[in-house]
Amino acid sequence: MQQSTSEFIELRGGRHHVRVWGEPDAPVLFLLHGWCEVSASFQFVVEALRHSWRVVAPDWRGFGLSQWNHGHYWFADYFADLDQLLLHYSPAAPARIVGHSMGAVVSSLYGGIRPERVAALVNMEGIGLHVSTAEEMPGRVAQWLRQMGEEAAFRTYPDRASFAARLRRDNPRLTPARAEYLARHLAREVEGGVSWAADPRHLWVNPTRIHLDEAKACWRRIQAPVLFIHGDDSDYIRRAFADQPGDMESRMACFARHRLEVVADCGHNLHHDQPETVAALVEEFLS
């Protein structure tokens, strides 16, 4: 197994954990994980890379070994955290970024907010941004206010083996060895067993949402080439576009230079299901 090193850096007053693989003088490649995952989730992809890279993968704030917020989590903080992360590890050169799910949503929006800072972008299942209506806003904020008065908590599992079994129930494609590895990093010890290595306040609804028109305005400003990678059996993509089957194409049309690759025998977590294929697609795209 290719070993990583852990670095802890200050970003905007918070302590962030960053996992780094490879030689210091190799080209830098940023990997951004999804909701309730961690940087170590990319281990299988890193091992499948054939070229020399300096891979940099943070734990987003409130996930993994990064510091928790004192209160709510605001989506705009991820843009600022990413901006400072790139400044720290690639202060001069535009960045090559691979994002999965939430990490892909953040990096794709950032690519239009700061187009000069992104050289190439791989979006793994981050096109399904949830679209809310104006009518939903009062109820959403009311729910948020209720949640702030409650104690947020993830489910507790007896041990990491039980947690790994849960991962395999959710994703039958996950091998026992990979599930065991992920359980070591996705779970943390709590009273009575283990739970997700994440601040449970991430379960709270976000009172503010990015509107689709705003997202499209960001996407249209991206100057970098974009590679979309989807799983052919992704429940996430199916749910996101079930009611409007043409919506995915209209969103992708906002990206001036893009292509889509669909990976066979693969669900939402492409980096777990088919890491070798993902690594090959990423390196071919970046070559």
JSON list of N, CA and C in Angstrom, two decimals, residues 14 22 26-27 58 87 90 96 98 101 121 132 151 172 188 190 193 200 217 220 223 225 229 237 247 257:
[
{"chain": "A", "resi": 14, "resn": "GLY", "atom": "N", "xyz": [-8.72, 27.72, 11.23]},
{"chain": "A", "resi": 14, "resn": "GLY", "atom": "CA", "xyz": [-9.09, 26.36, 11.61]},
{"chain": "A", "resi": 14, "resn": "GLY", "atom": "C", "xyz": [-8.00, 25.37, 11.26]},
{"chain": "A", "resi": 22, "resn": "GLY", "atom": "N", "xyz": [3.32, 10.90, -2.48]},
{"chain": "A", "resi": 22, "resn": "GLY", "atom": "CA", "xyz": [4.23, 11.21, -3.58]},
{"chain": "A", "resi": 22, "resn": "GLY", "atom": "C", "xyz": [5.39, 12.10, -3.20]},
{"chain": "A", "resi": 26, "resn": "ALA", "atom": "N", "xyz": [7.07, 16.38, -7.56]},
{"chain": "A", "resi": 26, "resn": "ALA", "atom": "CA", "xyz": [6.19, 15.87, -8.61]},
{"chain": "A", "resi": 26, "resn": "ALA", "atom": "C", "xyz": [5.05, 16.87, -8.87]},
{"chain": "A", "resi": 27, "resn": "PRO", "atom": "N", "xyz": [4.41, 16.80, -10.03]},
{"chain": "A", "resi": 27, "resn": "PRO", "atom": "CA", "xyz": [3.25, 17.67, -10.30]},
{"chain": "A", "resi": 27, "resn": "PRO", "atom": "C", "xyz": [2.16, 17.46, -9.26]},
{"chain": "A", "resi": 58, "resn": "PRO", "atom": "N", "xyz": [-7.34, 17.05, 1.19]},
{"chain": "A", "resi": 58, "resn": "PRO", "atom": "CA", "xyz": [-7.72, 17.53, 2.52]},
{"chain": "A", "resi": 58, "resn": "PRO", "atom": "C", "xyz": [-8.92, 16.77, 3.07]},
{"chain": "A", "resi": 87, "resn": "LEU", "atom": "N", "xyz": [-3.66, 28.01, -2.40]},
{"chain": "A", "resi": 87, "resn": "LEU", "atom": "CA", "xyz": [-2.62, 29.00, -2.17]},
{"chain": "A", "resi": 87, "resn": "LEU", "atom": "C", "xyz": [-1.45, 28.40, -1.39]},
{"chain": "A", "resi": 90, "resn": "SER", "atom": "N", "xyz": [-0.12, 25.24, -4.00]},
{"chain": "A", "resi": 90, "resn": "SER", "atom": "CA", "xyz": [0.17, 25.60, -5.39]},
{"chain": "A", "resi": 90, "resn": "SER", "atom": "C", "xyz": [-0.01, 27.11, -5.55]},
{"chain": "A", "resi": 96, "resn": "ARG", "atom": "N", "xyz": [-4.68, 21.32, -10.79]},
{"chain": "A", "resi": 96, "resn": "ARG", "atom": "CA", "xyz": [-5.41, 20.18, -11.34]},
{"chain": "A", "resi": 96, "resn": "ARG", "atom": "C", "xyz": [-6.24, 19.62, -10.19]},
{"chain": "A", "resi": 98, "resn": "VAL", "atom": "N", "xyz": [-9.43, 17.01, -8.85]},
{"chain": "A", "resi": 98, "resn": "VAL", "atom": "CA", "xyz": [-10.39, 15.92, -9.00]},
{"chain": "A", "resi": 98, "resn": "VAL", "atom": "C", "xyz": [-11.32, 15.99, -7.79]},
{"chain": "A", "resi": 101, "resn": "SER", "atom": "N", "xyz": [-18.51, 14.08, -5.78]},
{"chain": "A", "resi": 101, "resn": "SER", "atom": "CA", "xyz": [-19.77, 14.44, -5.13]},
{"chain": "A", "resi": 101, "resn": "SER", "atom": "C", "xyz": [-19.68, 15.86, -4.58]},
{"chain": "A", "resi": 121, "resn": "LEU", "atom": "N", "xyz": [-10.11, 20.15, -14.47]},
{"chain": "A", "resi": 121, "resn": "LEU", "atom": "CA", "xyz": [-11.10, 19.78, -13.46]},
{"chain": "A", "resi": 121, "resn": "LEU", "atom": "C", "xyz": [-11.75, 18.46, -13.83]},
{"chain": "A", "resi": 132, "resn": "SER", "atom": "N", "xyz": [-33.76, 23.86, -5.20]},
{"chain": "A", "resi": 132, "resn": "SER", "atom": "CA", "xyz": [-34.88, 24.15, -4.31]},
{"chain": "A", "resi": 132, "resn": "SER", "atom": "C", "xyz": [-35.71, 25.28, -4.88]},
{"chain": "A", "resi": 151, "resn": "GLU", "atom": "N", "xyz": [-29.73, 18.02, 19.84]},
{"chain": "A", "resi": 151, "resn": "GLU", "atom": "CA", "xyz": [-28.40, 17.42, 19.80]},
{"chain": "A", "resi": 151, "resn": "GLU", "atom": "C", "xyz": [-28.29, 16.56, 18.55]},
{"chain": "A", "resi": 172, "resn": "PRO", "atom": "N", "xyz": [-22.63, -3.05, -2.15]},
{"chain": "A", "resi": 172, "resn": "PRO", "atom": "CA", "xyz": [-22.20, -4.45, -2.29]},
{"chain": "A", "resi": 172, "resn": "PRO", "atom": "C", "xyz": [-20.96, -4.63, -3.15]},
{"chain": "A", "resi": 188, "resn": "ARG", "atom": "N", "xyz": [-14.77, 6.91, 13.89]},
{"chain": "A", "resi": 188, "resn": "ARG", "atom": "CA", "xyz": [-14.00, 7.35, 15.06]},
{"chain": "A", "resi": 188, "resn": "ARG", "atom": "C", "xyz": [-14.61, 6.72, 16.30]},
{"chain": "A", "resi": 190, "resn": "VAL", "atom": "N", "xyz": [-16.27, 6.47, 19.80]},
{"chain": "A", "resi": 190, "resn": "VAL", "atom": "CA", "xyz": [-17.17, 7.26, 20.64]},
{"chain": "A", "resi": 190, "resn": "VAL", "atom": "C", "xyz": [-17.60, 6.36, 21.79]},
{"chain": "A", "resi": 193, "resn": "GLY", "atom": "N", "xyz": [-18.86, 2.56, 21.24]},
{"chain": "A", "resi": 193, "resn": "GLY", "atom": "CA", "xyz": [-18.48, 1.96, 19.96]},
{"chain": "A", "resi": 193, "resn": "GLY", "atom": "C", "xyz": [-17.80, 2.94, 19.04]},
{"chain": "A", "resi": 200, "resn": "PRO", "atom": "N", "xyz": [-21.51, 15.69, 13.69]},
{"chain": "A", "resi": 200, "resn": "PRO", "atom": "CA", "xyz": [-22.91, 15.37, 13.39]},
{"chain": "A", "resi": 200, "resn": "PRO", "atom": "C", "xyz": [-23.76, 16.58, 13.01]},
{"chain": "A", "resi": 217, "resn": "ALA", "atom": "N", "xyz": [-24.19, 30.17, -13.84]},
{"chain": "A", "resi": 217, "resn": "ALA", "atom": "CA", "xyz": [-23.36, 31.35, -14.11]},
{"chain": "A", "resi": 217, "resn": "ALA", "atom": "C", "xyz": [-21.90, 31.07, -13.77]},
{"chain": "A", "resi": 220, "resn": "ARG", "atom": "N", "xyz": [-20.39, 28.57, -16.46]},
{"chain": "A", "resi": 220, "resn": "ARG", "atom": "CA", "xyz": [-20.11, 29.20, -17.76]},
{"chain": "A", "resi": 220, "resn": "ARG", "atom": "C", "xyz": [-18.78, 29.96, -17.76]},
{"chain": "A", "resi": 223, "resn": "GLN", "atom": "N", "xyz": [-12.76, 28.24, -17.40]},
{"chain": "A", "resi": 223, "resn": "GLN", "atom": "CA", "xyz": [-11.88, 28.24, -18.57]},
{"chain": "A", "resi": 223, "resn": "GLN", "atom": "C", "xyz": [-11.18, 26.91, -18.76]},
{"chain": "A", "resi": 225, "resn": "PRO", "atom": "N", "xyz": [-10.48, 22.79, -19.06]},
{"chain": "A", "resi": 225, "resn": "PRO", "atom": "CA", "xyz": [-11.20, 21.62, -19.56]},
{"chain": "A", "resi": 225, "resn": "PRO", "atom": "C", "xyz": [-11.77, 20.81, -18.40]},
{"chain": "A", "resi": 229, "resn": "ILE", "atom": "N", "xyz": [-17.09, 12.18, -14.83]},
{"chain": "A", "resi": 229, "resn": "ILE", "atom": "CA", "xyz": [-17.07, 10.72, -14.71]},
{"chain": "A", "resi": 229, "resn": "ILE", "atom": "C", "xyz": [-18.27, 10.29, -13.87]},
{"chain": "A", "resi": 237, "resn": "ILE", "atom": "N", "xyz": [-27.19, 9.78, -9.47]},
{"chain": "A", "resi": 237, "resn": "ILE", "atom": "CA", "xyz": [-27.52, 10.40, -10.75]},
{"chain": "A", "resi": 237, "resn": "ILE", "atom": "C", "xyz": [-28.97, 10.12, -11.12]},
{"chain": "A", "resi": 247, "resn": "ASP", "atom": "N", "xyz": [-32.29, 17.53, -17.88]},
{"chain": "A", "resi": 247, "resn": "ASP", "atom": "CA", "xyz": [-31.64, 18.57, -17.08]},
{"chain": "A", "resi": 247, "resn": "ASP", "atom": "C", "xyz": [-30.14, 18.36, -16.99]},
{"chain": "A", "resi": 257, "resn": "ARG", "atom": "N", "xyz": [-15.81, 23.43, -22.28]},
{"chain": "A", "resi": 257, "resn": "ARG", "atom": "CA", "xyz": [-14.91, 22.37, -22.76]},
{"chain": "A", "resi": 257, "resn": "ARG", "atom": "C", "xyz": [-15.06, 21.17, -21.84]}
]
